[in-house]
Amino acid sequence: MKIEDKLKAVIRDVLDFPKPGIVFKDITPILKDSVLCREVVETFVERLSPFEIEAVAGIESRGFLFGMMLANKLDIPFIPIRKQGKLPYKTVSHSYDLEYGSATIEVHEDALAPGTKVLVHDDLLATGGTVVATSNLIKSLGGEVVGYSFLISLDFLNGRSRLKSFSEEVVSLVSY
Ligand code: AMP
Protein backbone atom coordinates (compact mmCIF):
# COMPACT_ATOMS: atom_id res chain seq x y z
CA MET A 1 0.00 0.00 0.00
CA LYS A 2 1.27 3.52 -0.80
CA ILE A 3 2.16 5.69 2.18
CA GLU A 4 -0.56 8.17 1.20
CA ASP A 5 -3.20 5.42 1.46
CA LYS A 6 -1.79 4.12 4.74
CA LEU A 7 -1.94 7.60 6.23
CA LYS A 8 -5.41 8.34 4.85
CA ALA A 9 -6.64 5.14 6.43
CA VAL A 10 -5.70 6.37 9.93
CA ILE A 11 -5.97 10.20 9.84
CA ARG A 12 -9.18 11.01 11.67
CA ASP A 13 -11.60 13.77 10.70
CA VAL A 14 -12.97 15.57 13.74
CA LEU A 15 -15.92 17.75 12.82
CA ASP A 16 -16.39 21.24 14.27
CA PHE A 17 -13.03 21.32 16.10
CA PRO A 18 -11.74 23.77 17.34
CA LYS A 19 -14.77 25.73 16.10
CA PRO A 20 -17.92 25.09 14.07
CA GLY A 21 -17.34 24.45 10.37
CA ILE A 22 -13.73 23.19 10.68
CA VAL A 23 -12.92 19.59 9.76
CA PHE A 24 -9.86 18.94 11.91
CA LYS A 25 -7.35 16.41 10.57
CA ASP A 26 -6.25 14.49 13.66
CA ILE A 27 -2.84 12.87 13.19
CA THR A 28 -2.63 11.26 16.65
CA PRO A 29 -3.63 7.79 15.34
CA ILE A 30 -0.42 7.81 13.24
CA LEU A 31 1.62 8.24 16.43
CA LYS A 32 0.30 4.95 17.83
CA ASP A 33 1.92 3.02 14.97
CA SER A 34 5.70 3.04 15.35
CA VAL A 35 6.27 1.26 12.02
CA LEU A 36 4.16 3.85 10.18
CA CYS A 37 5.98 6.68 12.00
CA ARG A 38 9.31 5.30 10.80
CA GLU A 39 7.96 5.00 7.27
CA VAL A 40 6.81 8.64 7.39
CA VAL A 41 10.28 9.81 8.41
CA GLU A 42 11.98 7.58 5.83
CA THR A 43 9.66 8.88 3.08
CA PHE A 44 10.44 12.49 4.02
CA VAL A 45 14.17 11.71 3.96
CA GLU A 46 13.86 10.09 0.52
CA ARG A 47 11.75 12.89 -1.02
CA LEU A 48 13.92 15.61 0.47
CA SER A 49 17.19 13.99 -0.59
CA PRO A 50 17.70 16.29 -3.65
CA PHE A 51 17.82 19.31 -1.36
CA GLU A 52 20.64 20.54 0.81
CA ILE A 53 19.14 21.03 4.28
CA GLU A 54 21.16 22.15 7.30
CA ALA A 55 18.38 22.52 9.92
CA VAL A 56 14.69 21.69 10.38
CA ALA A 57 12.39 24.37 11.85
CA GLY A 58 9.25 22.80 13.34
CA ILE A 59 6.11 24.76 14.16
CA GLU A 60 4.43 24.40 17.58
CA SER A 61 3.18 22.00 18.47
CA ARG A 62 2.32 19.25 16.00
CA GLY A 63 5.25 20.31 13.82
CA PHE A 64 7.54 19.18 16.63
CA LEU A 65 6.50 15.54 16.34
CA PHE A 66 7.86 14.55 12.95
CA GLY A 67 10.05 17.66 12.61
CA MET A 68 12.28 16.51 15.45
CA MET A 69 12.36 12.90 14.25
CA LEU A 70 13.27 14.09 10.76
CA ALA A 71 16.04 16.41 11.97
CA ASN A 72 17.47 13.63 14.10
CA LYS A 73 17.36 11.17 11.19
CA LEU A 74 19.12 13.74 8.96
CA ASP A 75 21.60 14.33 11.80
CA ILE A 76 21.00 18.10 11.74
CA PRO A 77 19.68 20.62 14.31
CA PHE A 78 15.99 21.07 15.13
CA ILE A 79 14.69 24.62 15.67
CA PRO A 80 11.46 24.99 17.66
CA ILE A 81 9.17 27.80 16.47
CA ARG A 82 6.81 28.69 19.31
CA LYS A 83 3.90 30.90 20.20
CA GLN A 84 4.71 34.14 21.98
CA GLY A 85 6.00 33.87 25.56
CA LYS A 86 6.95 30.18 25.54
CA LEU A 87 10.68 30.26 24.75
CA PRO A 88 12.87 30.98 27.79
CA TYR A 89 15.89 32.72 26.23
CA LYS A 90 16.14 35.93 24.11
CA THR A 91 13.81 35.73 21.14
CA VAL A 92 13.02 37.26 17.76
CA SER A 93 9.29 37.62 16.98
CA HIS A 94 7.06 37.92 13.97
CA SER A 95 3.39 38.92 14.03
CA TYR A 96 0.94 38.03 11.32
CA ASP A 97 -2.75 38.44 10.58
CA LEU A 98 -5.27 35.67 11.11
CA GLU A 99 -8.81 35.57 9.81
CA TYR A 100 -9.83 37.26 13.05
CA GLY A 101 -7.10 39.11 14.94
CA SER A 102 -3.38 38.35 14.83
CA ALA A 103 -0.77 35.96 16.19
CA THR A 104 2.90 36.16 17.12
CA ILE A 105 5.51 33.43 16.78
CA GLU A 106 9.02 33.38 18.18
CA VAL A 107 12.38 31.71 17.81
CA HIS A 108 15.51 31.94 19.96
CA GLU A 109 17.83 34.62 18.61
CA ASP A 110 20.75 32.14 18.49
CA ALA A 111 18.69 29.33 16.89
CA LEU A 112 20.61 29.41 13.63
CA ALA A 113 23.72 30.94 12.07
CA PRO A 114 23.21 33.38 9.16
CA GLY A 115 23.16 31.54 5.83
CA THR A 116 21.79 28.28 7.31
CA LYS A 117 19.63 26.35 4.82
CA VAL A 118 16.38 25.59 6.65
CA LEU A 119 13.52 23.19 5.96
CA VAL A 120 10.24 24.40 7.49
CA HIS A 121 8.07 21.55 8.77
CA ASP A 122 4.50 21.36 10.07
CA ASP A 123 1.87 18.67 10.31
CA LEU A 124 -0.55 20.38 7.95
CA LEU A 125 -0.58 23.12 5.31
CA ALA A 126 -3.90 25.00 5.25
CA THR A 127 -3.91 28.65 4.12
CA GLY A 128 -0.12 28.89 4.51
CA GLY A 129 -0.27 31.85 6.93
CA THR A 130 1.69 30.06 9.66
CA VAL A 131 4.47 28.86 7.37
CA VAL A 132 4.78 32.24 5.64
CA ALA A 133 5.20 33.84 9.09
CA THR A 134 7.77 31.16 10.02
CA SER A 135 9.64 31.75 6.77
CA ASN A 136 9.83 35.50 7.52
CA LEU A 137 11.10 34.71 11.01
CA ILE A 138 13.84 32.44 9.61
CA LYS A 139 14.79 35.14 7.10
CA SER A 140 14.97 37.80 9.81
CA LEU A 141 17.70 35.68 11.49
CA GLY A 142 19.57 35.47 8.18
CA GLY A 143 18.50 31.89 7.40
CA GLU A 144 17.53 30.66 3.95
CA VAL A 145 14.30 28.66 3.53
CA VAL A 146 15.14 25.85 1.10
CA GLY A 147 11.94 23.81 1.34
CA TYR A 148 8.82 22.73 3.17
CA SER A 149 7.50 19.43 4.44
CA PHE A 150 4.02 18.55 5.65
CA LEU A 151 2.22 15.33 6.45
CA ILE A 152 -0.98 16.83 5.02
CA SER A 153 -1.77 19.51 2.46
CA LEU A 154 -5.30 20.91 2.11
CA ASP A 155 -4.85 21.71 -1.58
CA PHE A 156 -8.23 23.41 -1.96
CA LEU A 157 -6.98 26.25 0.29
CA ASN A 158 -4.11 26.92 -2.10
CA GLY A 159 -1.51 27.57 0.63
CA ARG A 160 1.23 26.31 -1.70
CA SER A 161 1.00 29.41 -3.91
CA ARG A 162 1.93 31.60 -0.92
CA LEU A 163 5.16 29.66 -0.32
CA LYS A 164 6.58 30.10 -3.83
CA SER A 165 8.35 33.38 -3.09
CA PHE A 166 10.44 31.54 -0.47
CA SER A 167 10.91 28.09 -2.03
CA GLU A 168 9.24 25.96 -4.72
CA GLU A 169 10.18 22.76 -2.92
CA VAL A 170 7.11 21.47 -1.07
CA VAL A 171 6.86 17.84 0.05
CA SER A 172 3.54 16.64 1.42
CA LEU A 173 2.60 13.01 1.95
CA VAL A 174 -1.20 13.31 1.84
CA SER A 175 -3.38 15.75 -0.10
CA TYR A 176 -7.06 16.50 0.29
P1 AMP B 1 -2.47 27.78 8.09
O1 AMP B 1 -1.65 28.87 8.73
O2 AMP B 1 -3.82 28.26 7.68
O3 AMP B 1 -1.73 27.09 6.96
O4 AMP B 1 -2.78 26.72 9.22
C1 AMP B 1 -1.85 25.78 9.52
C2 AMP B 1 -1.80 25.48 10.99
O5 AMP B 1 -3.11 25.31 11.54
C3 AMP B 1 -1.06 24.19 11.22
O6 AMP B 1 -0.24 24.32 12.36
C4 AMP B 1 -2.15 23.15 11.42
O7 AMP B 1 -1.78 22.24 12.41
C5 AMP B 1 -3.38 23.95 11.82
N1 AMP B 1 -4.58 23.57 11.04
C6 AMP B 1 -5.26 24.36 10.19
N2 AMP B 1 -6.31 23.74 9.66
C7 AMP B 1 -6.32 22.49 10.18
C8 AMP B 1 -7.15 21.34 10.01
N3 AMP B 1 -8.20 21.33 9.19
N4 AMP B 1 -6.82 20.22 10.69
C9 AMP B 1 -5.75 20.20 11.51
N5 AMP B 1 -4.95 21.24 11.72
C10 AMP B 1 -5.20 22.39 11.07
Coordinates of C-alpha atoms and ligand atoms in Angstrom, one line a residue:
M1 CA 0.0 0.0 0.0
K2 CA 1.3 3.5 -0.8
I3 CA 2.2 5.7 2.2
E4 CA -0.6 8.2 1.2
D5 CA -3.2 5.4 1.5
K6 CA -1.8 4.1 4.7
L7 CA -1.9 7.6 6.2
K8 CA -5.4 8.3 4.8
A9 CA -6.6 5.1 6.4
V10 CA -5.7 6.4 9.9
I11 CA -6.0 10.2 9.8
R12 CA -9.2 11.0 11.7
D13 CA -11.6 13.8 10.7
V14 CA -13.0 15.6 13.7
L15 CA -15.9 17.7 12.8
D16 CA -16.4 21.2 14.3
F17 CA -13.0 21.3 16.1
P18 CA -11.7 23.8 17.3
K19 CA -14.8 25.7 16.1
P20 CA -17.9 25.1 14.1
G21 CA -17.3 24.5 10.4
I22 CA -13.7 23.2 10.7
V23 CA -12.9 19.6 9.8
F24 CA -9.9 18.9 11.9
K25 CA -7.4 16.4 10.6
D26 CA -6.3 14.5 13.7
I27 CA -2.8 12.9 13.2
T28 CA -2.6 11.3 16.6
P29 CA -3.6 7.8 15.3
I30 CA -0.4 7.8 13.2
L31 CA 1.6 8.2 16.4
K32 CA 0.3 5.0 17.8
D33 CA 1.9 3.0 15.0
S34 CA 5.7 3.0 15.4
V35 CA 6.3 1.3 12.0
L36 CA 4.2 3.8 10.2
C37 CA 6.0 6.7 12.0
R38 CA 9.3 5.3 10.8
E39 CA 8.0 5.0 7.3
V40 CA 6.8 8.6 7.4
V41 CA 10.3 9.8 8.4
E42 CA 12.0 7.6 5.8
T43 CA 9.7 8.9 3.1
F44 CA 10.4 12.5 4.0
V45 CA 14.2 11.7 4.0
E46 CA 13.9 10.1 0.5
R47 CA 11.7 12.9 -1.0
L48 CA 13.9 15.6 0.5
S49 CA 17.2 14.0 -0.6
P50 CA 17.7 16.3 -3.6
F51 CA 17.8 19.3 -1.4
E52 CA 20.6 20.5 0.8
I53 CA 19.1 21.0 4.3
E54 CA 21.2 22.1 7.3
A55 CA 18.4 22.5 9.9
V56 CA 14.7 21.7 10.4
A57 CA 12.4 24.4 11.9
G58 CA 9.2 22.8 13.3
I59 CA 6.1 24.8 14.2
E60 CA 4.4 24.4 17.6
S61 CA 3.2 22.0 18.5
R62 CA 2.3 19.2 16.0
G63 CA 5.2 20.3 13.8
F64 CA 7.5 19.2 16.6
L65 CA 6.5 15.5 16.3
F66 CA 7.9 14.5 13.0
G67 CA 10.1 17.7 12.6
M68 CA 12.3 16.5 15.5
M69 CA 12.4 12.9 14.2
L70 CA 13.3 14.1 10.8
A71 CA 16.0 16.4 12.0
N72 CA 17.5 13.6 14.1
K73 CA 17.4 11.2 11.2
L74 CA 19.1 13.7 9.0
D75 CA 21.6 14.3 11.8
I76 CA 21.0 18.1 11.7
P77 CA 19.7 20.6 14.3
F78 CA 16.0 21.1 15.1
I79 CA 14.7 24.6 15.7
P80 CA 11.5 25.0 17.7
I81 CA 9.2 27.8 16.5
R82 CA 6.8 28.7 19.3
K83 CA 3.9 30.9 20.2
Q84 CA 4.7 34.1 22.0
G85 CA 6.0 33.9 25.6
K86 CA 7.0 30.2 25.5
L87 CA 10.7 30.3 24.8
P88 CA 12.9 31.0 27.8
Y89 CA 15.9 32.7 26.2
K90 CA 16.1 35.9 24.1
T91 CA 13.8 35.7 21.1
V92 CA 13.0 37.3 17.8
S93 CA 9.3 37.6 17.0
H94 CA 7.1 37.9 14.0
S95 CA 3.4 38.9 14.0
Y96 CA 0.9 38.0 11.3
D97 CA -2.8 38.4 10.6
L98 CA -5.3 35.7 11.1
E99 CA -8.8 35.6 9.8
Y100 CA -9.8 37.3 13.0
G101 CA -7.1 39.1 14.9
S102 CA -3.4 38.4 14.8
A103 CA -0.8 36.0 16.2
T104 CA 2.9 36.2 17.1
I105 CA 5.5 33.4 16.8
E106 CA 9.0 33.4 18.2
V107 CA 12.4 31.7 17.8
H108 CA 15.5 31.9 20.0
E109 CA 17.8 34.6 18.6
D110 CA 20.7 32.1 18.5
A111 CA 18.7 29.3 16.9
L112 CA 20.6 29.4 13.6
A113 CA 23.7 30.9 12.1
P114 CA 23.2 33.4 9.2
G115 CA 23.2 31.5 5.8
T116 CA 21.8 28.3 7.3
K117 CA 19.6 26.4 4.8
V118 CA 16.4 25.6 6.6
L119 CA 13.5 23.2 6.0
V120 CA 10.2 24.4 7.5
H121 CA 8.1 21.6 8.8
D122 CA 4.5 21.4 10.1
D123 CA 1.9 18.7 10.3
L124 CA -0.6 20.4 7.9
L125 CA -0.6 23.1 5.3
A126 CA -3.9 25.0 5.3
T127 CA -3.9 28.7 4.1
G128 CA -0.1 28.9 4.5
G129 CA -0.3 31.8 6.9
T130 CA 1.7 30.1 9.7
V131 CA 4.5 28.9 7.4
V132 CA 4.8 32.2 5.6
A133 CA 5.2 33.8 9.1
T134 CA 7.8 31.2 10.0
S135 CA 9.6 31.8 6.8
N136 CA 9.8 35.5 7.5
L137 CA 11.1 34.7 11.0
I138 CA 13.8 32.4 9.6
K139 CA 14.8 35.1 7.1
S140 CA 15.0 37.8 9.8
L141 CA 17.7 35.7 11.5
G142 CA 19.6 35.5 8.2
G143 CA 18.5 31.9 7.4
E144 CA 17.5 30.7 3.9
V145 CA 14.3 28.7 3.5
V146 CA 15.1 25.8 1.1
G147 CA 11.9 23.8 1.3
Y148 CA 8.8 22.7 3.2
S149 CA 7.5 19.4 4.4
F150 CA 4.0 18.5 5.6
L151 CA 2.2 15.3 6.4
I152 CA -1.0 16.8 5.0
S153 CA -1.8 19.5 2.5
L154 CA -5.3 20.9 2.1
D155 CA -4.9 21.7 -1.6
F156 CA -8.2 23.4 -2.0
L157 CA -7.0 26.3 0.3
N158 CA -4.1 26.9 -2.1
G159 CA -1.5 27.6 0.6
R160 CA 1.2 26.3 -1.7
S161 CA 1.0 29.4 -3.9
R162 CA 1.9 31.6 -0.9
L163 CA 5.2 29.7 -0.3
K164 CA 6.6 30.1 -3.8
S165 CA 8.3 33.4 -3.1
F166 CA 10.4 31.5 -0.5
S167 CA 10.9 28.1 -2.0
E168 CA 9.2 26.0 -4.7
E169 CA 10.2 22.8 -2.9
V170 CA 7.1 21.5 -1.1
V171 CA 6.9 17.8 0.0
S172 CA 3.5 16.6 1.4
L173 CA 2.6 13.0 2.0
V174 CA -1.2 13.3 1.8
S175 CA -3.4 15.7 -0.1
Y176 CA -7.1 16.5 0.3
Ligands
AMP1 P1 -2.5 27.8 8.1 O1 -1.6 28.9 8.7 O2 -3.8 28.3 7.7 O3 -1.7 27.1 7.0 O4 -2.8 26.7 9.2 C1 -1.8 25.8 9.5 C2 -1.8 25.5 11.0 O5 -3.1 25.3 11.5 C3 -1.1 24.2 11.2 O6 -0.2 24.3 12.4 C4 -2.1 23.1 11.4 O7 -1.8 22.2 12.4 C5 -3.4 23.9 11.8 N1 -4.6 23.6 11.0 C6 -5.3 24.4 10.2 N2 -6.3 23.7 9.7 C7 -6.3 22.5 10.2 C8 -7.1 21.3 10.0 N3 -8.2 21.3 9.2 N4 -6.8 20.2 10.7 C9 -5.8 20.2 11.5 N5 -4.9 21.2 11.7 C10 -5.2 22.4 11.1

